[in-house]
Coordinates of C-alpha atoms and ligand atoms in Angstrom, one line a residue:
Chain C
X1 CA 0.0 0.0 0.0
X2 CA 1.7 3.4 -0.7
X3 CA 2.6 5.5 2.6
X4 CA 0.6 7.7 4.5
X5 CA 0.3 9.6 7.1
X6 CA -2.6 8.8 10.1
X7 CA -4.2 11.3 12.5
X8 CA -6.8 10.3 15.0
X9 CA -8.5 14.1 16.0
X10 CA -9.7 14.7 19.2
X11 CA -13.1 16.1 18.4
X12 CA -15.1 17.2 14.9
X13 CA -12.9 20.6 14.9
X14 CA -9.7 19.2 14.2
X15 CA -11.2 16.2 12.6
X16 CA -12.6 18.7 9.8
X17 CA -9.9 20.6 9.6
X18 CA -7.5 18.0 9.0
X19 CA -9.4 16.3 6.5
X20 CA -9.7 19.3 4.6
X21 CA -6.3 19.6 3.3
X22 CA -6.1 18.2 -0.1
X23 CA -5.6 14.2 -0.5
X24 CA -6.8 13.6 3.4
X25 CA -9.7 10.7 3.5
X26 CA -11.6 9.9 6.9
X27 CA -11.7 6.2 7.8
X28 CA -14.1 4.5 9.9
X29 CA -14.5 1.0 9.7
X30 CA -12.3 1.3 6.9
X31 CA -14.1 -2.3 5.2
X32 CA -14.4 -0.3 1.7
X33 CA -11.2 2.6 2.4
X34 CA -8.5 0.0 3.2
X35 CA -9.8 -2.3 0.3
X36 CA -9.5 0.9 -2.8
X37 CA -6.1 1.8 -0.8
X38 CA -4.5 -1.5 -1.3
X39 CA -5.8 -1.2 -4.8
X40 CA -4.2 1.9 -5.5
X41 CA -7.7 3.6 -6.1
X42 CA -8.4 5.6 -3.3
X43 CA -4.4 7.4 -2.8
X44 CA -4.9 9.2 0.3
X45 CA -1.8 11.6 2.0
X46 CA -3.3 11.5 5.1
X47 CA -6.0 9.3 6.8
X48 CA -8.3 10.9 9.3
X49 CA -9.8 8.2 11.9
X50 CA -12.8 9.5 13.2
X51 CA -14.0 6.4 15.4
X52 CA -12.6 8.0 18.4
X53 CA -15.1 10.6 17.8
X54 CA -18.2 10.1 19.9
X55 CA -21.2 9.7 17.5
X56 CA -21.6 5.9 18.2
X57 CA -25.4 5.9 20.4
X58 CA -28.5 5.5 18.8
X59 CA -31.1 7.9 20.4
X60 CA -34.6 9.0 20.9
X61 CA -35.9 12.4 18.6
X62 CA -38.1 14.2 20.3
X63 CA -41.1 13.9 17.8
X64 CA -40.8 10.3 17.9
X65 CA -37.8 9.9 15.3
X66 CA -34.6 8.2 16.0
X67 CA -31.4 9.7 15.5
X68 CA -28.3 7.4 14.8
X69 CA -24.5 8.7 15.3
X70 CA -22.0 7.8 12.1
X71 CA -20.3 5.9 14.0
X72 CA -22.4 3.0 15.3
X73 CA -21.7 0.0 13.8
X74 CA -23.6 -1.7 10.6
X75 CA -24.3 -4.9 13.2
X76 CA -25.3 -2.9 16.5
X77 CA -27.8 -0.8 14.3
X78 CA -29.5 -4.1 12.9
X79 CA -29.9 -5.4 16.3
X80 CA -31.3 -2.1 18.0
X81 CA -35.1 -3.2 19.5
X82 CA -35.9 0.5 18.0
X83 CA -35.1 0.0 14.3
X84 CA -36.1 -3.8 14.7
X85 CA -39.9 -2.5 15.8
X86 CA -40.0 0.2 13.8
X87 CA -38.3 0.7 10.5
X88 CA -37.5 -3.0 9.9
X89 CA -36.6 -2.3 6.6
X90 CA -33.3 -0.8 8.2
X91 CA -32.3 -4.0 10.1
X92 CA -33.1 -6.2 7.4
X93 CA -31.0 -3.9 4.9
X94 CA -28.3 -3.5 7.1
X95 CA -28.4 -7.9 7.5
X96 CA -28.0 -8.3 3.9
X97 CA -25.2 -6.5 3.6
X98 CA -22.0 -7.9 3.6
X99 CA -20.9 -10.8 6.0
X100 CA -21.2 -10.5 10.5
X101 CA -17.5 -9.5 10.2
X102 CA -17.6 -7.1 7.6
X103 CA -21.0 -5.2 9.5
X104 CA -19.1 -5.6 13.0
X105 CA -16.6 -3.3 11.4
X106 CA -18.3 -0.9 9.2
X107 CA -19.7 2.5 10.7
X108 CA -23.2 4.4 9.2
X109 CA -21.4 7.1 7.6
X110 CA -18.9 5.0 5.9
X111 CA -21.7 2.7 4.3
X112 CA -23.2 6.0 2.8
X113 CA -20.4 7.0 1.3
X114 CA -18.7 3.4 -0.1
X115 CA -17.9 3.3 -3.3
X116 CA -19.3 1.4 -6.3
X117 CA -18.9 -2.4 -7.1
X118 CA -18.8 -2.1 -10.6
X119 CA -15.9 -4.6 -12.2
X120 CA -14.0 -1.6 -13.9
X121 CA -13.9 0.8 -11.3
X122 CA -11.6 -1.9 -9.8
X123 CA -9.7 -2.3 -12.6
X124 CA -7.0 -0.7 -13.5
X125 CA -6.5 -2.3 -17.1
X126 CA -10.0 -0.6 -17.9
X127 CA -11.6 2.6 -19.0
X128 CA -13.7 3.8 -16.5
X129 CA -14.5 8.0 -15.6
X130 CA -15.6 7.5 -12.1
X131 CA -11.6 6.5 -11.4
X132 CA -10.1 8.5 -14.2
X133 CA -12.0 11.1 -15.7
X134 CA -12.3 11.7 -19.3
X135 CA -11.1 7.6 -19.5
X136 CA -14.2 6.1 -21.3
X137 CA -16.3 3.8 -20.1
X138 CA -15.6 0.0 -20.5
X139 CA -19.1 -1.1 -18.7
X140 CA -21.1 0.2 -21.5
X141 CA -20.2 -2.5 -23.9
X142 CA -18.5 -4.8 -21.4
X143 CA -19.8 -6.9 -18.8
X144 CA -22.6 -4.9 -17.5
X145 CA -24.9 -7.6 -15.7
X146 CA -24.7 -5.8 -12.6
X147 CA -25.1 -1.8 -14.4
X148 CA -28.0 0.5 -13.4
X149 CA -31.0 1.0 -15.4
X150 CA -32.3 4.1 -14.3
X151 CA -30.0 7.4 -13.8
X152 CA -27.7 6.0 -15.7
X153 CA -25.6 8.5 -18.5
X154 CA -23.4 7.5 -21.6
X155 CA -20.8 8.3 -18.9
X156 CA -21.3 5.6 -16.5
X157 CA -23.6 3.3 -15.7
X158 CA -22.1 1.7 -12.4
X159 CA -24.8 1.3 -9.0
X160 CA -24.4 2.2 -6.0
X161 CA -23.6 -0.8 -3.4
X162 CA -25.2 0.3 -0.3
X163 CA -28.1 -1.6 1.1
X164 CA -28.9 0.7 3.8
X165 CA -29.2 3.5 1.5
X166 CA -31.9 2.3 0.2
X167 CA -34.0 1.8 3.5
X168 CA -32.6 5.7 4.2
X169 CA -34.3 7.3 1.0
X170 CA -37.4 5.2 1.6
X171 CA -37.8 6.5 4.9
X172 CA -36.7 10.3 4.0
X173 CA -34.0 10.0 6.3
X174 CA -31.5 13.5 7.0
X175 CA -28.3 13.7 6.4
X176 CA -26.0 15.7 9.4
X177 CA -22.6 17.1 8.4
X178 CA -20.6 19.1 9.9
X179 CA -17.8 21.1 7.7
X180 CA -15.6 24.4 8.6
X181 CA -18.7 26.5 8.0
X182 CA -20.5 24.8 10.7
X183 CA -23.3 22.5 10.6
X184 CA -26.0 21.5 7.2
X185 CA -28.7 19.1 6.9
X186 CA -28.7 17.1 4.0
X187 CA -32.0 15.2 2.6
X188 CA -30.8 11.5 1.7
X189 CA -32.4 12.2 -1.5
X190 CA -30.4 15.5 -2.6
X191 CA -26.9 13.4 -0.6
X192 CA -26.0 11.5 -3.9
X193 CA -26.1 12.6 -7.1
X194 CA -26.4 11.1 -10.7
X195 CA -23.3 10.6 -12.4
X196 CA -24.3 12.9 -15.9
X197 CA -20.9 13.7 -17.2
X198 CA -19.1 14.0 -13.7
X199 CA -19.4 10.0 -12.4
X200 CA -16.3 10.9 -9.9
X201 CA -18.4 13.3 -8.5
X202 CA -20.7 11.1 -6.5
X203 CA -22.2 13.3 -3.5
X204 CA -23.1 16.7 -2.3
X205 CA -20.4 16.5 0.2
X206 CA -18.0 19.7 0.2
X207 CA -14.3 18.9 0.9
X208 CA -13.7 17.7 4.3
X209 CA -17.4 17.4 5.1
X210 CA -18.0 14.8 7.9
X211 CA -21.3 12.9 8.5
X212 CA -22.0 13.1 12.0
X213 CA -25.6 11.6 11.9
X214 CA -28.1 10.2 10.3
X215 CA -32.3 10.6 11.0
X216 CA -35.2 9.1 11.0
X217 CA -38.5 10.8 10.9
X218 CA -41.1 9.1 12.5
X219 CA -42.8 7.1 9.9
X220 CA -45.8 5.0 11.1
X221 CA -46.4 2.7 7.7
X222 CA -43.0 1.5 8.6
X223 CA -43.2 -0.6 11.3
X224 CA -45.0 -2.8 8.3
X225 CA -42.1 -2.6 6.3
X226 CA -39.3 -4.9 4.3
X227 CA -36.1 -4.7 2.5
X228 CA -35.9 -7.9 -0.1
X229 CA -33.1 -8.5 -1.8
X230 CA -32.4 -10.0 -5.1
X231 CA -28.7 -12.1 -5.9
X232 CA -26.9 -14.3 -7.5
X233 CA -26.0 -16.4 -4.2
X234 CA -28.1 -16.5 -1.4
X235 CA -25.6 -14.3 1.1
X236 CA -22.7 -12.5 0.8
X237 CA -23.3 -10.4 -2.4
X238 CA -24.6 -7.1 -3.6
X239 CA -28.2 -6.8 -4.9
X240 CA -28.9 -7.6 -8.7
X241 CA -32.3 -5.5 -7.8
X242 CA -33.0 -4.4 -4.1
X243 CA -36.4 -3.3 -2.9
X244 CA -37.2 -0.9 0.4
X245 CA -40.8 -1.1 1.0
X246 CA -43.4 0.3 3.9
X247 CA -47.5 0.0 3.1
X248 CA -50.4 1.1 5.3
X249 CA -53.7 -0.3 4.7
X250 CA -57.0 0.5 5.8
X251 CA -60.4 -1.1 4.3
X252 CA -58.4 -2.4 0.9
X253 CA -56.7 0.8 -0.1
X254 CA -53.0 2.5 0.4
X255 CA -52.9 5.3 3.1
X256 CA -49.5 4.8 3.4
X257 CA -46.1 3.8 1.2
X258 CA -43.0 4.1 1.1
X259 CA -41.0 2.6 -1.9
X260 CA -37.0 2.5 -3.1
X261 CA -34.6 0.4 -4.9
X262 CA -31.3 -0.7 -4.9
X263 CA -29.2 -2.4 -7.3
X264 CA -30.7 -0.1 -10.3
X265 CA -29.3 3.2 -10.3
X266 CA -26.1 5.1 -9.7
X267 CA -28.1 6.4 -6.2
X268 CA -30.7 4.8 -3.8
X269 CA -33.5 5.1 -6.3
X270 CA -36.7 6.8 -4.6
X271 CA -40.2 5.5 -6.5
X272 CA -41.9 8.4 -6.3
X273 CA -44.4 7.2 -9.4
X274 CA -44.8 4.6 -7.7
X275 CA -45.7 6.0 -5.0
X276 CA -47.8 8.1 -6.3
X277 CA -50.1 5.9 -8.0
X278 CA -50.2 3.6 -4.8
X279 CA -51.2 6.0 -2.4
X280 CA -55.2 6.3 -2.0
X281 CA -55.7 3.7 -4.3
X282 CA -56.5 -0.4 -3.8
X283 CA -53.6 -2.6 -2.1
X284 CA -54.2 -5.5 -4.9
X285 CA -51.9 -7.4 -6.8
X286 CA -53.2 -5.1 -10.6
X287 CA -52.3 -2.3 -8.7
X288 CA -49.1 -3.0 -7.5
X289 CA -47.8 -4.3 -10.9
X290 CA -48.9 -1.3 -12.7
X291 CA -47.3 1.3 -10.4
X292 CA -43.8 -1.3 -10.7
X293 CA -44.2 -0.8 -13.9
X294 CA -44.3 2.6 -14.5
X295 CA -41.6 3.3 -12.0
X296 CA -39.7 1.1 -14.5
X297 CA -40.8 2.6 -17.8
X298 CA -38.1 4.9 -18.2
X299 CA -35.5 2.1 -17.5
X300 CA -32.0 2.1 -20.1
X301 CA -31.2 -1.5 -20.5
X302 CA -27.6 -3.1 -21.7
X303 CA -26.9 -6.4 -23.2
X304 CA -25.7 -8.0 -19.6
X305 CA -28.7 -6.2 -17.6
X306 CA -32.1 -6.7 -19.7
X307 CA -33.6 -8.6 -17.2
X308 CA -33.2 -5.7 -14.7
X309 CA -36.5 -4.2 -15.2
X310 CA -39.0 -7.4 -15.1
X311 CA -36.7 -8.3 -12.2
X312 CA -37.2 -4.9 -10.9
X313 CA -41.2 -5.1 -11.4
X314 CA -41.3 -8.8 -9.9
X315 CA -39.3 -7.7 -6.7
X316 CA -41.5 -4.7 -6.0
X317 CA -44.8 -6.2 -6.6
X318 CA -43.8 -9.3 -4.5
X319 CA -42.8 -7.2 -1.6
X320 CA -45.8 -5.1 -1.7
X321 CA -48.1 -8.4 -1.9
X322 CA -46.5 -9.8 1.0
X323 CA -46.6 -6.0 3.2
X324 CA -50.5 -6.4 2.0
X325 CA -51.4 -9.8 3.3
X326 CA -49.4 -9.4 6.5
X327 CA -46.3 -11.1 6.2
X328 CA -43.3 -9.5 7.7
X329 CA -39.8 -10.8 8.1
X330 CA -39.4 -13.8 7.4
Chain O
X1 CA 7.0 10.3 12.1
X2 CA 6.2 6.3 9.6
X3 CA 6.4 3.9 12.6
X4 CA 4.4 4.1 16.1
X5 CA 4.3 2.0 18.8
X6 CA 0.9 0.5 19.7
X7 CA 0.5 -1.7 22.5
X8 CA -2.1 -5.2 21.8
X9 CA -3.1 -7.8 24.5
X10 CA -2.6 -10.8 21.6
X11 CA -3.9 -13.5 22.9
X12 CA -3.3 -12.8 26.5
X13 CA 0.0 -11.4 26.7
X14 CA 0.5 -7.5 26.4
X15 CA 2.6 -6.8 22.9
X16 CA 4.2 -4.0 21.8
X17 CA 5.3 -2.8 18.9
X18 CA 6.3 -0.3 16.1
X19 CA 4.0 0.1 13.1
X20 CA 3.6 1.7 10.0
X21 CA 0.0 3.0 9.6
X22 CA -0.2 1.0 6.4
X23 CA 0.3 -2.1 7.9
X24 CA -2.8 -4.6 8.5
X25 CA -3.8 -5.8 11.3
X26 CA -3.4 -8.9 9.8
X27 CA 0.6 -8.4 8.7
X28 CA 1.0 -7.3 12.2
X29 CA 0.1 -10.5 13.6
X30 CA 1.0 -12.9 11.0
X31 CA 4.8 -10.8 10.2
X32 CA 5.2 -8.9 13.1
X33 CA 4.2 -11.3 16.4
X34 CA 4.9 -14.5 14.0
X35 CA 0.7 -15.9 14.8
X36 CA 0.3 -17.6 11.2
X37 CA -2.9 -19.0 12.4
X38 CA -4.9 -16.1 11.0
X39 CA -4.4 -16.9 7.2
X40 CA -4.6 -14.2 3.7
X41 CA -6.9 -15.2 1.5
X42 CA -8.4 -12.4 -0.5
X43 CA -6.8 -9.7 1.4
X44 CA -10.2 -7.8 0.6
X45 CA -12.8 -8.8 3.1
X46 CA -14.0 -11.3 0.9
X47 CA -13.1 -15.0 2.5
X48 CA -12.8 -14.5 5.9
X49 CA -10.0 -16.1 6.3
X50 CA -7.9 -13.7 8.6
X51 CA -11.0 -13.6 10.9
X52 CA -9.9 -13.0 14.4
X53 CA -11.6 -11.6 17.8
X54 CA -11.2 -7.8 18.7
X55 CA -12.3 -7.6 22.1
X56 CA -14.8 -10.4 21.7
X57 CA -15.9 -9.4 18.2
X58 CA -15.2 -10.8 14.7
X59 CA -13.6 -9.2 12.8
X60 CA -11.6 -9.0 9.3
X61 CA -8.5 -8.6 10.0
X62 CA -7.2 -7.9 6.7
X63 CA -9.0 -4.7 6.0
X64 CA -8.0 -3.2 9.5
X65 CA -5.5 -0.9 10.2
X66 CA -3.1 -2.1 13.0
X67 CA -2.5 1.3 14.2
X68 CA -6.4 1.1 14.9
X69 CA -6.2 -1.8 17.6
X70 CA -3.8 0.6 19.7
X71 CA -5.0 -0.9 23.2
X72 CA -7.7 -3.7 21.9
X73 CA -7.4 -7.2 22.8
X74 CA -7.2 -9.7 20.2
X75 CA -7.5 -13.3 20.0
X76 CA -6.3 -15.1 17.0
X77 CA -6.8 -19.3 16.5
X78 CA -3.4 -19.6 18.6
X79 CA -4.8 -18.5 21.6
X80 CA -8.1 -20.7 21.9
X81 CA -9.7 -23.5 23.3
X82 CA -12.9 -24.4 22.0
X83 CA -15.0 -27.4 22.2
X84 CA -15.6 -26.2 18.2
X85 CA -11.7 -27.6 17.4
X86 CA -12.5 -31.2 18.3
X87 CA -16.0 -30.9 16.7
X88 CA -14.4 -29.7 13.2
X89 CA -11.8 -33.0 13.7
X90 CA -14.8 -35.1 14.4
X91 CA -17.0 -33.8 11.9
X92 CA -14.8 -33.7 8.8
X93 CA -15.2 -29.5 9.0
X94 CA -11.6 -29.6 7.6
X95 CA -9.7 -30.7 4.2
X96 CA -6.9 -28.5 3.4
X97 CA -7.3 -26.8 7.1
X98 CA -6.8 -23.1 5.1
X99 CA -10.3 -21.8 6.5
X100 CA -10.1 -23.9 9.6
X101 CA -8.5 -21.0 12.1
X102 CA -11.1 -17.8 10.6
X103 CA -14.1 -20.5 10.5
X104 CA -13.3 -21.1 14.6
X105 CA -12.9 -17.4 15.2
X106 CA -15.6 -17.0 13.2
X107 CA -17.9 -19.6 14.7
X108 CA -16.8 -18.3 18.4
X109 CA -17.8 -14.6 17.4
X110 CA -20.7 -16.1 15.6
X111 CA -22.0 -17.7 19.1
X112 CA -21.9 -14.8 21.4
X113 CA -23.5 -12.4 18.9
X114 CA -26.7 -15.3 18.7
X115 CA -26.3 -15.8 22.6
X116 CA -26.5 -12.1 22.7
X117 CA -30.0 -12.0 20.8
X118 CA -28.3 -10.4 17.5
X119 CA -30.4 -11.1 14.8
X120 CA -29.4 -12.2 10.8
X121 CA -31.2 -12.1 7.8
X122 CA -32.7 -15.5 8.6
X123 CA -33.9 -14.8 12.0
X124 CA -37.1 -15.9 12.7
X125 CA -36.3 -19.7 12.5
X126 CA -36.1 -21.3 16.3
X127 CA -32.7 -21.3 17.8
X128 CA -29.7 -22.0 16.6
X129 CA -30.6 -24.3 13.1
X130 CA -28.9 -25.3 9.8
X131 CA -30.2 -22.1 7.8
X132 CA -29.0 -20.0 10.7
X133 CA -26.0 -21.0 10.8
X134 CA -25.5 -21.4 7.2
X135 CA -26.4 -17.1 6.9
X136 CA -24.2 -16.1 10.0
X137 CA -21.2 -18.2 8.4
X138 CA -21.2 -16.5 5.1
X139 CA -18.7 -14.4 5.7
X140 CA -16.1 -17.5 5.5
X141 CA -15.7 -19.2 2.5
X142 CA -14.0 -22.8 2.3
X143 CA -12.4 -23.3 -1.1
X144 CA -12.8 -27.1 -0.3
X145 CA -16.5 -26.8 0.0
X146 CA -16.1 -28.5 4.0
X147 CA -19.1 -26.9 5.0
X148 CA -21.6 -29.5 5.9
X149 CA -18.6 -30.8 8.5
X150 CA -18.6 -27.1 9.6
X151 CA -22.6 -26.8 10.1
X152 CA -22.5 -29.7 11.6
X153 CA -19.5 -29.7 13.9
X154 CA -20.9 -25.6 14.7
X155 CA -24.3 -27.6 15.4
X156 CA -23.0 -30.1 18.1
X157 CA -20.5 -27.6 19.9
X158 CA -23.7 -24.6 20.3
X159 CA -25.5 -27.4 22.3
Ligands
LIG401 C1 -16.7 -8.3 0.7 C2 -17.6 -7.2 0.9 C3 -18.9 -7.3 0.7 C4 -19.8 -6.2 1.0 N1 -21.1 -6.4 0.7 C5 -22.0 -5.3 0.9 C6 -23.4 -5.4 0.7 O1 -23.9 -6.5 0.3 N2 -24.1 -4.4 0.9 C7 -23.6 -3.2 1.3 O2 -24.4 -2.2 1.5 N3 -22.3 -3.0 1.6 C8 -21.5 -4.1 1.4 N4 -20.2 -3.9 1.6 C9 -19.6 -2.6 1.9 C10 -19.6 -2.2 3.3 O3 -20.9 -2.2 3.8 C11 -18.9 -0.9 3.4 O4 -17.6 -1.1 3.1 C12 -19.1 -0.2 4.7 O5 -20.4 0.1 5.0 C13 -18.3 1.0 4.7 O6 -18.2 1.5 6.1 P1 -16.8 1.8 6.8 O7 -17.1 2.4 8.1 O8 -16.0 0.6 6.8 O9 -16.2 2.9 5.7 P2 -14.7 3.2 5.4 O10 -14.2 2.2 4.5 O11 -14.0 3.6 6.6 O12 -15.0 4.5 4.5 C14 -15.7 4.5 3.3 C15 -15.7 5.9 2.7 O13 -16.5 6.8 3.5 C16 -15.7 7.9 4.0 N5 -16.1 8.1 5.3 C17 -16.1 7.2 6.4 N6 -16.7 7.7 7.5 C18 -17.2 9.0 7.1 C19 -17.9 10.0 7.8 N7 -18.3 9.9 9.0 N8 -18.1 11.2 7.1 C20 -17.7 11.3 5.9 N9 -17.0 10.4 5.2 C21 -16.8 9.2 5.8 C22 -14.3 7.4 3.8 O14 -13.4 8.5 3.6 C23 -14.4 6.5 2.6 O15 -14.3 7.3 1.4 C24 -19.3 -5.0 1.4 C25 -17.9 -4.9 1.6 C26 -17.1 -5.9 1.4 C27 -15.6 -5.7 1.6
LIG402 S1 -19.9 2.2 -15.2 FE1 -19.0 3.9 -14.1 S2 -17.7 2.9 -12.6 FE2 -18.1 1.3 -14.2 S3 -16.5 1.5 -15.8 FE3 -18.1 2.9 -16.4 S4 -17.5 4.9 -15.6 FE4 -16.4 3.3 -14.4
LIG403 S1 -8.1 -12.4 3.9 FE1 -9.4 -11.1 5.0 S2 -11.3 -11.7 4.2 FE2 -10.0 -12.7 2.9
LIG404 S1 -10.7 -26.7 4.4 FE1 -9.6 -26.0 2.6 S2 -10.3 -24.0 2.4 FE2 -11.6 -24.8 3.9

């Protein structure tokens, strides 16, 4: 691994400060850091370690929300009785990420901001603009089975990894940062972006910018709720197609959804159509294929990932069907 | 300053010594204090076969930083004693033996976090069964596909 140097700040001052000198990278659980260091993706001067900091409790919001420090570990979120009872969509994503080692290492804000899994990006004998900009783009004809299908631009095409993500923009969860300005409040859904003809550029994040929190709102329809995930092994992989789902019903009809996806799209995908045609209308099997499919309409398809959008359509209408009839975890 | 000194209770004796921030836990152990027991697979997270016990937990310990583990405890295969190493003999768990010290670490990790009430992504089924164990091992691979030794010889020693 090539040298650097390795600072461990007393408190979010010094933490921000260091990291905002050019080629300085924070490190949590360092699972997805460590791993792009050794391949000589990420090349950081200086390596900020931020788990001394103390944003590792999960606690009460006053308005019935929960608020969760960055650094509280993938594994002890998934077991909290709070997220279990009432966004168990969160445990469940958070469970089907990665293996028990890997989630007893990894922090909250270090999921958010991991990097992609597409084959390229990894490879250093490939074109790819997210590592090298102005490179090409060897997904877009190569082996693309795993590429997004919405979001997606002629520049890249590559998804983002993270499970819990998905759960986050389903639940319209905040972002907290804290930079040398002070303190912002990001939405989840305005804390990624698209790739368009900047892929590298893959959040909202200024320089030095260090999650300190993510919230919950309170959001009643999820304590029915369910992250399923679709792979090609049965553990230990990233979603082919991912699906975040919460439904409320009263007397046959929707008075409450909440819907993203994962595994499609260069950000945790939001269904807002979807959504949208759900809510106020009958929680029936018609119903739930018709909104999938017109959250899916717009889907960009390569040679590898065709299937993406049935698959897509299947997933979410299977979830939904199984949030209607009362079936939760498994 | 490249080299610190960090100070490691490694299997129950207090270590110190200098390292780079570069180096992994895992080269620490396995170069540094000579404990070859922990074993590089993938050197990516991907195997598990330099799982090890940090303070209790498992752990990869080829994607963490030694410099990191300033003042944990760690506990690699050399320093246990486990009913589950005369349930792997018994039960076939092993061929080539490569997996054999993460899938123990693993497996002792595996049984405190269920004994604690952490849950997986089959939880639900009673206890401790084949599926369950099956999900919460996942995260070590056995390139000579000794797993059915391993559920089983995981099965008799979490009686
Ligand atoms: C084999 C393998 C399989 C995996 N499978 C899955 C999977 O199925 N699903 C899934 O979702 N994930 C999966 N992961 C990814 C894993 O979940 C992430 O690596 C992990 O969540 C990252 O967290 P971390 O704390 O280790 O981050 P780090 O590696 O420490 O950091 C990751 C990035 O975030 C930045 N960062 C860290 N903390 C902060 C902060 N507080 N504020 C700002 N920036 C920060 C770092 O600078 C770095 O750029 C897998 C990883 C591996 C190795
Ligand atoms: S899809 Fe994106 S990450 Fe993959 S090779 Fe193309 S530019 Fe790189
Ligand atoms: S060597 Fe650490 S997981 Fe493979
Ligand atoms: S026994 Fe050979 S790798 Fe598992």
């Amino acid at each position: 691994m090539r040298p650097f140097a390795y600072v461990k700040p007393a408190d979010v001052a010094e933490a921000v400060r260091a990291a905002t000198e050019p080629g300085a990278r924070f490190l949590g659980g360092g699972t997805n850091l460590v791993d792009l260091m050794r391949e000589g993706i990420e090349r950081p001067d200086t390596v900020v370690d931020v788990t001394g900091l103390p944003f590792d409790t999960v606690t009460e919001l006053p308005d019935g929300g929960l608020r969760i420090g960055a650094l509280v570990r993938n594994s002890v979120l998934a077991a909290d009785g709070r997220v279990r009872t009432r966004y168990p969509m969160v445990s469940q994503a958070l469970l089907s990420g990665a293996s028990a080692q890997l989630r007893n290492m990894a922090t909250v804000g270090g999921n958010l901001l991991q990097r992609t899994r597409c084959p390229y990006f990894y490879d250093h004998a490939s074109a790819c603009n997210k590592r090298e900009p102005g490179a090409g783009c060897d997904a877009l004809d190569g082996f693309n089975r795993s590429a997004g299908i919405l979001g997606v631009s002629e520049h890249c095409v590559a998804t983002h990894p993270s499970d819990l993500c998905v759960a986050l923009a389903a639940l319209d969860a905040t972002v907290e940062v804290h930079g040398v300005d002070g303190t912002r409040r990001v939405p989840m859904a305005g804390f990624h972006r698209l790739p368009g003809d900047t892929p590298d550029v893959e959040t909202t994040l200024a320089p030095g910018e260090l999650v300190t929190a993510v919230e919950l709102p309170p959001v009643p329809a999820a304590a029915n709720s369910r992250y399923r995930k679709v792979r090609d092994r049965a553990s230990y992989a990233f979603a082919l197609v991912s699906v975040a789902a919460a439904l409320e019903v009263r007397d046959g009809a929707v008075t409450g959804v909440r819907l993203a996806l994962g595994g499609v799209a260069p950000k945790p995908w939001r269904a807002t159509r979807a959504e949208d045609l759900l809510l106020g209308g009958p929680a029936d099997e018609t119903a739930f294929r018709r909104a999938a499919e017109a959250e899916l309409a717009d889907a960009v398809t390569r040679e590898g990932n065709a299937f993406k959008p049935r698959l897509a359509v299947a997933t979410i209408t299977a979830t939904l069907r199984e949030l209607s009839t009362g079936g939760t975890a498994r | 300053m490249r080299v610190t000194e960090i100070r490691m209770k490694v299997n129950g004796s207090v270590e110190s010594l200098d390292v780079e921030p570069w180096v992994s836990l895992l080269d620490a152990l396995r170069e540094r204090l000579g404990l070859t027991g922990p074993k590089k697979g993938c050197d990516q997270g991907a195997c598990g076969a330099c799982t090890v016990l940090a303070d209790g937990v498992r752990i990869n310990a080829c994607l963490a930083l030694a410099i990191q583990y300033d003042g944990r405890e760690i506990t690699t295969i050399e320093g246990v004693t486990h009913p589950l190493q005369e349930a792997f003999v018994r039960h076939d768990g092993l061929q080539c033996g490569y997996c054999t010290p993460g899938q123990i670490c693993s497996a002792i990790g595996m049984l405190a976090e269920h004994e604690a009430g952490m849950p997986s992504a089959v939880t639900g089924s009673q206890g401790l069964d084949e599926a369950e164990i099956r999900e919460r091992m996942s995260g070590n691979l056995c390139r000579c596909g000794a797993y059915n030794g391993i559920v089983d010889a995981i099965k008799e020693a979490s009686r």
